[in-house]
Structure formats: structure tokens, C-alpha cells
Short mmCIF file of C-alpha atoms and ligand atoms in Angstrom, two decimals:
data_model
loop_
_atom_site.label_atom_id
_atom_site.label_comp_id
_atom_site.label_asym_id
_atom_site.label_seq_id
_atom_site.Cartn_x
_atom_site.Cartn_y
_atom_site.Cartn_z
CA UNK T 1 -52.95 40.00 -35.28
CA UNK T 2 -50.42 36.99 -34.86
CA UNK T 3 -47.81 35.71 -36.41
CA UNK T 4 -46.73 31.91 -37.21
CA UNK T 5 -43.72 29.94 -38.90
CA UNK T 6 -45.18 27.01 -41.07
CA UNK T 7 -43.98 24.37 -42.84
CA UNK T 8 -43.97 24.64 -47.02
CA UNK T 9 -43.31 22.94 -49.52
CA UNK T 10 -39.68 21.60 -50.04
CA UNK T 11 -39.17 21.64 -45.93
CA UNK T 12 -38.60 25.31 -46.01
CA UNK T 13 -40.76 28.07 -43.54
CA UNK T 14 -42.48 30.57 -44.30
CA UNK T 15 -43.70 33.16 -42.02
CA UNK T 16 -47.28 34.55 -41.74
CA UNK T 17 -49.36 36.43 -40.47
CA UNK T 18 -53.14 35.73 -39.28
CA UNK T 19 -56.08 37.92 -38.58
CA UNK T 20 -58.69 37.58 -35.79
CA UNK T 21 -60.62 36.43 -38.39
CA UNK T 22 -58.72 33.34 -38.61
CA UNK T 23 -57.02 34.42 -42.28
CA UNK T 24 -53.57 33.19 -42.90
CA UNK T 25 -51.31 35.92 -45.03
CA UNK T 26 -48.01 34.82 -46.39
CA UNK T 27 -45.59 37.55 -45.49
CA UNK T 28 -42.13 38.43 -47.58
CA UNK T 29 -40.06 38.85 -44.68
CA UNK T 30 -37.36 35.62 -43.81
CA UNK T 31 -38.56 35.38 -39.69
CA UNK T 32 -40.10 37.60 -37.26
CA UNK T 33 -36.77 38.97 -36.42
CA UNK T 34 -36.07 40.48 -40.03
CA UNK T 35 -39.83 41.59 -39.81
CA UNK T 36 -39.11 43.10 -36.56
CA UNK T 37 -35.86 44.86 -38.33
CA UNK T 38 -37.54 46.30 -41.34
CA UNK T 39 -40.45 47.76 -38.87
CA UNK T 40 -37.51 49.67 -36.90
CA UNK T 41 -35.78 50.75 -39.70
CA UNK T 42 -39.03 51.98 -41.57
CA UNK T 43 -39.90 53.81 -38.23
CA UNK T 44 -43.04 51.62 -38.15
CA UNK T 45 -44.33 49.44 -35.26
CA UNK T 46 -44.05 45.50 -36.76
CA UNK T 47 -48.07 45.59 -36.75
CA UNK T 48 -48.22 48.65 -38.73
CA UNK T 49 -46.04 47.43 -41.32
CA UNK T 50 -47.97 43.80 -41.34
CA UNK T 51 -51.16 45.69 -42.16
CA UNK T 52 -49.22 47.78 -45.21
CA UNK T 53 -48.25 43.95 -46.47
CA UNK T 54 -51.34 42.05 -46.09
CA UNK T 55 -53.59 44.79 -47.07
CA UNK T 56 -55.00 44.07 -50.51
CA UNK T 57 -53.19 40.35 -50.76
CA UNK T 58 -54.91 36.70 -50.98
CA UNK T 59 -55.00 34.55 -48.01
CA UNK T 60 -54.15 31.17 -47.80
CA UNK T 61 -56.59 28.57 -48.77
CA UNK T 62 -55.86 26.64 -46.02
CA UNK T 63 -56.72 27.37 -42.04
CA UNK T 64 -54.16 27.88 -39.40
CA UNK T 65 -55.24 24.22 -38.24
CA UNK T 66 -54.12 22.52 -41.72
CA UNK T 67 -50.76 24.17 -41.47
CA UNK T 68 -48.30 22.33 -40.02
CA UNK T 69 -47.02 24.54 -37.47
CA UNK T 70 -42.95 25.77 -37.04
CA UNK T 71 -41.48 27.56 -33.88
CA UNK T 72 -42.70 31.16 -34.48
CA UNK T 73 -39.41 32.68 -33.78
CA UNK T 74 -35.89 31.10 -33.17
CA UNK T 75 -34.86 33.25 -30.16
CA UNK T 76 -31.50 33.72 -29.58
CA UNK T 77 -31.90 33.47 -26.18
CA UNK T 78 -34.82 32.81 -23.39
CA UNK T 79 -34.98 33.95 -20.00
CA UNK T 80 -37.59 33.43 -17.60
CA UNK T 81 -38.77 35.41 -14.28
CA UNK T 82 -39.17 33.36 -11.35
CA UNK T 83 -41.35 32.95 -8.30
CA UNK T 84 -43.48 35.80 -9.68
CA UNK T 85 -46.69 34.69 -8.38
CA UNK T 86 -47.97 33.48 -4.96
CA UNK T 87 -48.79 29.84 -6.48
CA UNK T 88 -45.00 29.49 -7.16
CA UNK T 89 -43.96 30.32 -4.34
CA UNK T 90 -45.94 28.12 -2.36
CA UNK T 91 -44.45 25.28 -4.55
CA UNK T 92 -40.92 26.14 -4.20
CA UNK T 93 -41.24 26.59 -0.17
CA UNK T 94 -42.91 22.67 -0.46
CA UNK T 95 -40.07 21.56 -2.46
CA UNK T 96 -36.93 23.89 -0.44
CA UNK T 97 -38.84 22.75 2.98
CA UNK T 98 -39.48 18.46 1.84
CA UNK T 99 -42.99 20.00 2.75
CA UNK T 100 -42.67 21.78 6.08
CA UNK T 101 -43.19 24.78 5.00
CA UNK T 102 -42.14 25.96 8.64
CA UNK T 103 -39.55 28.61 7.91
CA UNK T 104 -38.98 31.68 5.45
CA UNK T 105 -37.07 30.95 2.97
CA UNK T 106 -34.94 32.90 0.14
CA UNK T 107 -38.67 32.36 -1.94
CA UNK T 108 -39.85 34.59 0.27
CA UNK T 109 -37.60 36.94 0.16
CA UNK T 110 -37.32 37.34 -3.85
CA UNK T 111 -41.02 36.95 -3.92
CA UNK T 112 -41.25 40.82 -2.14
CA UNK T 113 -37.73 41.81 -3.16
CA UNK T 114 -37.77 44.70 -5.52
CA UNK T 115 -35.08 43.33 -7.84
CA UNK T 116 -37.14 40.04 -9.47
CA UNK T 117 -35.33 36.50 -9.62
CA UNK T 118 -34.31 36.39 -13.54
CA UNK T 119 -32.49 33.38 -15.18
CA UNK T 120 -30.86 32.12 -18.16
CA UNK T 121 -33.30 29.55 -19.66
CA UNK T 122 -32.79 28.63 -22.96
CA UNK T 123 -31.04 28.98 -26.60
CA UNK T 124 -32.55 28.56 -29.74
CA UNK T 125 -31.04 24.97 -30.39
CA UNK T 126 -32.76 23.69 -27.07
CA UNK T 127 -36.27 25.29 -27.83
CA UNK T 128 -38.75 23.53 -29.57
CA UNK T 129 -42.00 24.74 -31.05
CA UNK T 130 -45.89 23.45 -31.43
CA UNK T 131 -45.60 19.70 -31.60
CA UNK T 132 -41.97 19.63 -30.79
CA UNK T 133 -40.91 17.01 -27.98
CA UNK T 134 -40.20 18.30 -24.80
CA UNK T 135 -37.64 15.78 -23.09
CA UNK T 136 -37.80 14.60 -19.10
CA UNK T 137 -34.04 14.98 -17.21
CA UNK T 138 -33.03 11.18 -17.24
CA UNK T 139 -32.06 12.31 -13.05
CA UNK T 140 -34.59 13.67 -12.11
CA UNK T 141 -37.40 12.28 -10.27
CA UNK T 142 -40.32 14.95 -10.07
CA UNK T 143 -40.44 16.93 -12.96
CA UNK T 144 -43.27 19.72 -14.84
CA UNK T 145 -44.15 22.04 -17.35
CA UNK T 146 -44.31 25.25 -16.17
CA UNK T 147 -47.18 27.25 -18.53
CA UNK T 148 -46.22 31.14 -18.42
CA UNK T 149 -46.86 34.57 -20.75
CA UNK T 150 -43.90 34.87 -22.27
CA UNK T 151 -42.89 38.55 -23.66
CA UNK T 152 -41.25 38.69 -27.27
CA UNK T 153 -38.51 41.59 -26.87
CA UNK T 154 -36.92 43.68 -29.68
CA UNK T 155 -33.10 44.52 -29.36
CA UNK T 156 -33.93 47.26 -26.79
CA UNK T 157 -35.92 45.62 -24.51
CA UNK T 158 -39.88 46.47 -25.99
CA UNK T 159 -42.65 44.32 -25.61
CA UNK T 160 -43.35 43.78 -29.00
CA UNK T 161 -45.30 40.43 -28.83
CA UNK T 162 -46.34 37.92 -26.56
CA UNK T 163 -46.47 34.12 -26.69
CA UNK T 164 -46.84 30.92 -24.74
CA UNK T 165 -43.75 29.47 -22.73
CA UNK T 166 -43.20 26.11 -21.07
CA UNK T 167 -40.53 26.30 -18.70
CA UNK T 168 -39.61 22.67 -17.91
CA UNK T 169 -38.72 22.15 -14.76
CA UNK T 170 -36.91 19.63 -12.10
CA UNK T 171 -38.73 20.16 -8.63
CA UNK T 172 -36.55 17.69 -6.97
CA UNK T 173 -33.02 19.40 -8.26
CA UNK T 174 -33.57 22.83 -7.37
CA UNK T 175 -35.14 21.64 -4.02
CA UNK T 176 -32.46 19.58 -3.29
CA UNK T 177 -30.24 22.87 -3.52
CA UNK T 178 -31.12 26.06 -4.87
CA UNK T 179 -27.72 26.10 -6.54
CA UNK T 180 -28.49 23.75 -9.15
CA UNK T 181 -31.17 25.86 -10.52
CA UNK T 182 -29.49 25.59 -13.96
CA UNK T 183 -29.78 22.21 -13.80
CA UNK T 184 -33.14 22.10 -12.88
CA UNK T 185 -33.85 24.46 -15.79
CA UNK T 186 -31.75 23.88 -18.61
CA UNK T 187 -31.08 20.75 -20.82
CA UNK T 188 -31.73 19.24 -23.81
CA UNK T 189 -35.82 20.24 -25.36
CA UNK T 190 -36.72 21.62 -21.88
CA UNK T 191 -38.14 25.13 -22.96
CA UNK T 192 -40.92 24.76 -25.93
CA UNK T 193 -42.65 28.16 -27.15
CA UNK T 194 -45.29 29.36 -29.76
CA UNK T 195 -47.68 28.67 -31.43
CA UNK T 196 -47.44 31.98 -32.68
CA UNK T 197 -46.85 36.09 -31.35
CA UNK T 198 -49.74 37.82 -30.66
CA UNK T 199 -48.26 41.49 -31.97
CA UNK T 200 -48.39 43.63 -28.59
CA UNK T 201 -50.97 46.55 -30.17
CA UNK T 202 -53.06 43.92 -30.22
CA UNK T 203 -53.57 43.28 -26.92
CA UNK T 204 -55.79 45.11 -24.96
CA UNK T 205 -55.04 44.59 -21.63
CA UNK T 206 -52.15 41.93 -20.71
CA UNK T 207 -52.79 41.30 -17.28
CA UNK T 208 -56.24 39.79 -17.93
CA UNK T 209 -55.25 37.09 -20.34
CA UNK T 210 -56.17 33.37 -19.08
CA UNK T 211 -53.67 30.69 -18.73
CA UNK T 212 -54.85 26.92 -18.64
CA UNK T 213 -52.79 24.17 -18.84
CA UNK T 214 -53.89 20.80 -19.24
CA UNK T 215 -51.79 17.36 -19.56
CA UNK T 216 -53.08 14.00 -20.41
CA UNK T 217 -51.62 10.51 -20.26
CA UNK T 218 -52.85 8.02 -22.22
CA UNK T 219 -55.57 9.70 -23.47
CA UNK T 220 -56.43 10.62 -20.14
CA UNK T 221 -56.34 14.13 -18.88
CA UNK T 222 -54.70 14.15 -15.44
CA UNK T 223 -53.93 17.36 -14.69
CA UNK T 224 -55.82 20.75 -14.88
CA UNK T 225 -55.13 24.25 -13.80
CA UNK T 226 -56.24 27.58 -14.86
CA UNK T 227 -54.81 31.06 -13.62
CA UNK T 228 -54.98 34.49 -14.91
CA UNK T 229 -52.10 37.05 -15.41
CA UNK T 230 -54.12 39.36 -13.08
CA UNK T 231 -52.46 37.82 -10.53
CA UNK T 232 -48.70 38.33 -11.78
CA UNK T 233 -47.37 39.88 -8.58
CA UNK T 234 -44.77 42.45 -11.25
CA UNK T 235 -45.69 44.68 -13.65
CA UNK T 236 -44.17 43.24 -17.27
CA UNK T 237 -41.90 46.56 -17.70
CA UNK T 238 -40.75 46.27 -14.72
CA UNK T 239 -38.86 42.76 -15.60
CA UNK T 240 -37.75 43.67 -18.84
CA UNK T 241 -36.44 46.81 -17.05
CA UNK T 242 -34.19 44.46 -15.00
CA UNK T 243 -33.01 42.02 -18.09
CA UNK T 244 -32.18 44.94 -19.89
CA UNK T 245 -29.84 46.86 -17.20
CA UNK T 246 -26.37 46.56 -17.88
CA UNK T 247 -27.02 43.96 -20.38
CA UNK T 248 -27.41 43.11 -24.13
CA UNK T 249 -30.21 42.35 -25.50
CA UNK T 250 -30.85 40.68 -28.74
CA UNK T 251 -33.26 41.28 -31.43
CA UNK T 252 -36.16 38.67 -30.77
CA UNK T 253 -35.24 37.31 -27.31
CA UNK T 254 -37.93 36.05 -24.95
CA UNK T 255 -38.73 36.77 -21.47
CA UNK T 256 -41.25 34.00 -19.47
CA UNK T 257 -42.79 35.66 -17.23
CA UNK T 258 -43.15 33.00 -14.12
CA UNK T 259 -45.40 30.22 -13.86
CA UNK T 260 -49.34 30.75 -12.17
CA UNK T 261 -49.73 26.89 -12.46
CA UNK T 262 -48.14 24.23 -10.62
CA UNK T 263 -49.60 20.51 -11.07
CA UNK T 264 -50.38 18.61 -7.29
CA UNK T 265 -47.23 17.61 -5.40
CA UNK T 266 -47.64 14.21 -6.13
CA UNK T 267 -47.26 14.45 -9.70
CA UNK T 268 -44.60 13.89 -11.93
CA UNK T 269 -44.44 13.83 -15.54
CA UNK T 270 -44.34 10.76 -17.99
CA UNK T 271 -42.73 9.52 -20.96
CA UNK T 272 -45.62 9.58 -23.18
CA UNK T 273 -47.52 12.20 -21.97
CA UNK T 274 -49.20 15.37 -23.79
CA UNK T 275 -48.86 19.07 -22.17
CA UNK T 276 -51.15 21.65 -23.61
CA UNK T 277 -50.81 25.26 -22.90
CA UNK T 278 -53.60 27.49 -23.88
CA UNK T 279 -53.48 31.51 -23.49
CA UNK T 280 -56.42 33.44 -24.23
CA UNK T 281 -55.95 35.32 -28.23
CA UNK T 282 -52.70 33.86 -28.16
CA UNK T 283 -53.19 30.06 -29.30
CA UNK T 284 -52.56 26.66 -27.40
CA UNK T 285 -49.13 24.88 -27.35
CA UNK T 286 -49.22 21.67 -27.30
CA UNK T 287 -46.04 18.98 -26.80
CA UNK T 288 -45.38 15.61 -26.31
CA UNK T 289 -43.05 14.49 -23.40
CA UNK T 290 -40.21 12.04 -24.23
CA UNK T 291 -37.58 10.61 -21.72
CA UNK T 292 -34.20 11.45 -22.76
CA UNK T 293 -32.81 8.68 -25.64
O1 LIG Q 301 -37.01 30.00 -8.45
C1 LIG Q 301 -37.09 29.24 -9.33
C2 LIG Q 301 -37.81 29.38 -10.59
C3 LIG Q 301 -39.27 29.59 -10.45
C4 LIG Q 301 -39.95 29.65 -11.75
O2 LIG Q 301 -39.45 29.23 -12.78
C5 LIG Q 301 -41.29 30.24 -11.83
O3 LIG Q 301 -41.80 30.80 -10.85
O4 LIG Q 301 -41.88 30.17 -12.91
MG1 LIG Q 302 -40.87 29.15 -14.48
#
């Protein structure tokens, strides 16, 4: 089961929910986070009570393609796990080194650390959805998407969804200095998530889900990469157990879980081009790049 934000009538979203099947059902509640609310406070899990409200009801006549496809939840905040798989690290030793890769580095360190490397990525005003643009850093020179599982938390810190994350990222700013990792994480449209939350229950096993990302330019696809979550070097409690500690958590915030995919070296993204995420049961996410106006 998964749930989605579309666009109605009169500009306003509705959420919904939508079967394996591929059936859309309309459901009452305002956003996933008031959904997520009324599950708590009827001592339900959010699945069970999506099954009480689309048992017996019409779908839509239309298929999840025709909709036209919203952010499925406005998360107060995002944060993202870093350098949680052996791909990434290789790619932030190339960019901390200019290439060398001669020495150990701090990468290293966090990559076999028991405490993982978490950061602040995102708010809901700089988070875009399917089809949203995702804008390039006008100073940056070498910049990606950064495909990852990301984990839908309720307000203590339970997995109750997952979902597809792009982290946006400047290679060149963060290896010029690990210091300006902010920089080289957060800005305007850099963090784009959905299409829609795959409801946790519903997922058999999450460390066997395959990620592929694929970006084209000009119609052209120029970059592919597949990876699997089998490979996540962490177990998924065992991050949430660190962005919970000491901390507050809000209703609906999202965790990205590291990146498995990292385009060649030589590559840098483009004004113009397309990224397209795809998870396996969870959807694809697809956004156009845009330079900064
Ligand atoms: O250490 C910097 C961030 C790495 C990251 O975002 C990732 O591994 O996905
Ligand atoms: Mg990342």
C-alpha cells in the first residue's frame, strides 16, 4: 500500500491511497501527517487504519499515471545519513584527495565509526516533489543527484514509510573543505522526494529493494547506475536511533539514508537535464534540473 498527494480540482490536494493493484482511493484525512495522527491516537498502525477507510469505497476512475502528482508529505524537516555505503565513500575520498586517494581520510573514519555521519538537509519550503525542479548552486562547478531510501518517521522516531530521496549535492564545495558541507547540501530546490510512501508493513524486506537512477540530457540518457540497499553498510534503526537521541523529532520528518550511486567523476549536471529515481514497490521520481534564476 502507498500513499500519494495529487492535484484536484480548484488547485487543492487530496491525499490517497493506492493498492498493489494499481487502485487509487481518496482518503478523508488533510496529509499523511494527520493520517499518521489519527492512526496513533486510534492505537492503529497508519496501514491498518487505511484498510478500515478504503475497504468497501470506489476508486478513482483515473490511474496513478493521469494524476498529476503533489509532494506526498510536506516534511518538516529532512535529514540525510552520509557516507553509508562503500560507493560513497570512494567518491568523497576522490573529491577530499583531487583524486589521490593516497591517504585515510575523516571518510574513512565515519564510514567504520559506530556513531553514523547525520546532517541537516532540508525544510519543507526547499523540498520539491514528482516533477518539481531541482535547482544547480549558481557556484558550484561539479554537482549530482544523490538517489537514496529515504525513511518516513513518526514523532518518535518509527519507520512508518519509506520513499525516494534526492540529495543534491556540490562535489566540488564539500571537497574543497569538509566544513562547507551545508553548503554543499542545502539551498534553494536541492532535496526533491516522493512520489509517494510505501506504508512500512508493506515491505517485506527493506534491505533488498533496488535503486536505479538514470539522467538524460537532451533526450539522451547519460548516466546510469543501479545499487541495492543490501549493501547499506547500517542497519535503518540503527540511524534513526542516532537522530532521535537527545533530539526532537517531528511528526512526518524524513531520514535519507546515504547515497549507493554516484555518476562518473567527470560528470556534472546540466541546466536542462532530467534525473529519474526509481525504487523497487516504491515508484520513480522524476525532476527536471534548472540553474538558479
Ligand atoms: O559526507 C558527506 C555526505 C555524503 C552523503 O550525502 C551520502 O553518502 O549520501
Ligand atoms: Mg547523500
Amino acid at each position: 500500500m502507498r500513499i500519494i498527494r495529487y492535484l484536484k480540482a480548484l488547485s487543492s490536494a487530496q491525499l490517497a491511497a493506492v493498492t498493489d493493484e494499481g487502485k487509487v482511493y481518496e482518503l478523508p484525512q488533510q496529509d499523511f501527517i494527520t493520517l499518521l495522527k489519527e492512526a496513533e491516537a486510534a492505537g492503529s498502525s497508519p496501514l491498518a487504519l487505511v484498510e478500515k477507510l478504503t475497504a468497501g469505497a470506489q476508486p478513482l476512475s483515473q490511474s496513478l499515471e493521469q494524476l498529476e502528482l503533489l509532494v506526498p508529505i510536506e516534511a518538516p524537516e529532512v535529514w540525510a545519513a552520509g557516507v553509508t555505503y562503500e560507493r560513497s565513500r570512494e567518491a568523497r575520498n576522490y573529491e577530499a584527495t583531487g583524486g589521490r586517494m593516497d591517504a585515510s581520510t575523516f571518510y574513512d573514519k565515519v564510514y567504520d565509526a559506530e556513531r553514523p555521519e547525520l546532517f541537516f538537509k532540508s525544510t519543507a519550503a526547499r523540498t520539491v516533489g514528482p516533477g518539481g525542479e531541482v535547482q544547480l548552486r549558481s557556484d558550484s562547478e561539479w554537482q549530482i543527484p544523490e538517489p537514496e531510501l529515504a525513511l518516513v518517521l513518526d514523532g518518535q522516531g518509527r519507520i512508518v514509510g519509506y520513499t525516494i530521496g534526492n540529495d543534491m549535492s556540490c562535489r566540488d564545495i564539500e571537497g574543497e573543505n569538509p566544513l562547507y558541507l551545508p553548503q554543499a547540501k542545502v539551498w534553494k530546490r536541492s532535496c526533491s522526494i516522493g512520489p509517494a510512501i510505501r506504508l512500512t508493513e508493506t515491505v517485506e524486506d527493506p534491505y533488498s529493494l533496488q535503486i536505479t537512477c538514470r539522467i538524460y540530457r537532451d533526450g539522451n540518457k547519460v548516466v546510469e547506475g543501479s545499487a541495492s540497499t543490501g549493501q547499506l553498510k547500517r542497519k535503518l534503526e540503527e540511524l534513526t536511533s542516532y537522530l532521535v537521541r537527545d533530539n526532537e523529532i517531528f511528526e512526518g520528518t524524513v531520514l535519507m539514508t546515504g547515497t549507493c550511486i554516484v555518476p562518473p567523476n567527470e560528470f556534472t549536471l546540466a541546466d536542462g537535464d532530467r534525473v529519474e529515481i526509481e525504487i523497487s514497490g516504491i515508484g520513480t521520481l522524476v525532476n527536471p534540473v534548472v540553474r538558479a534564476s
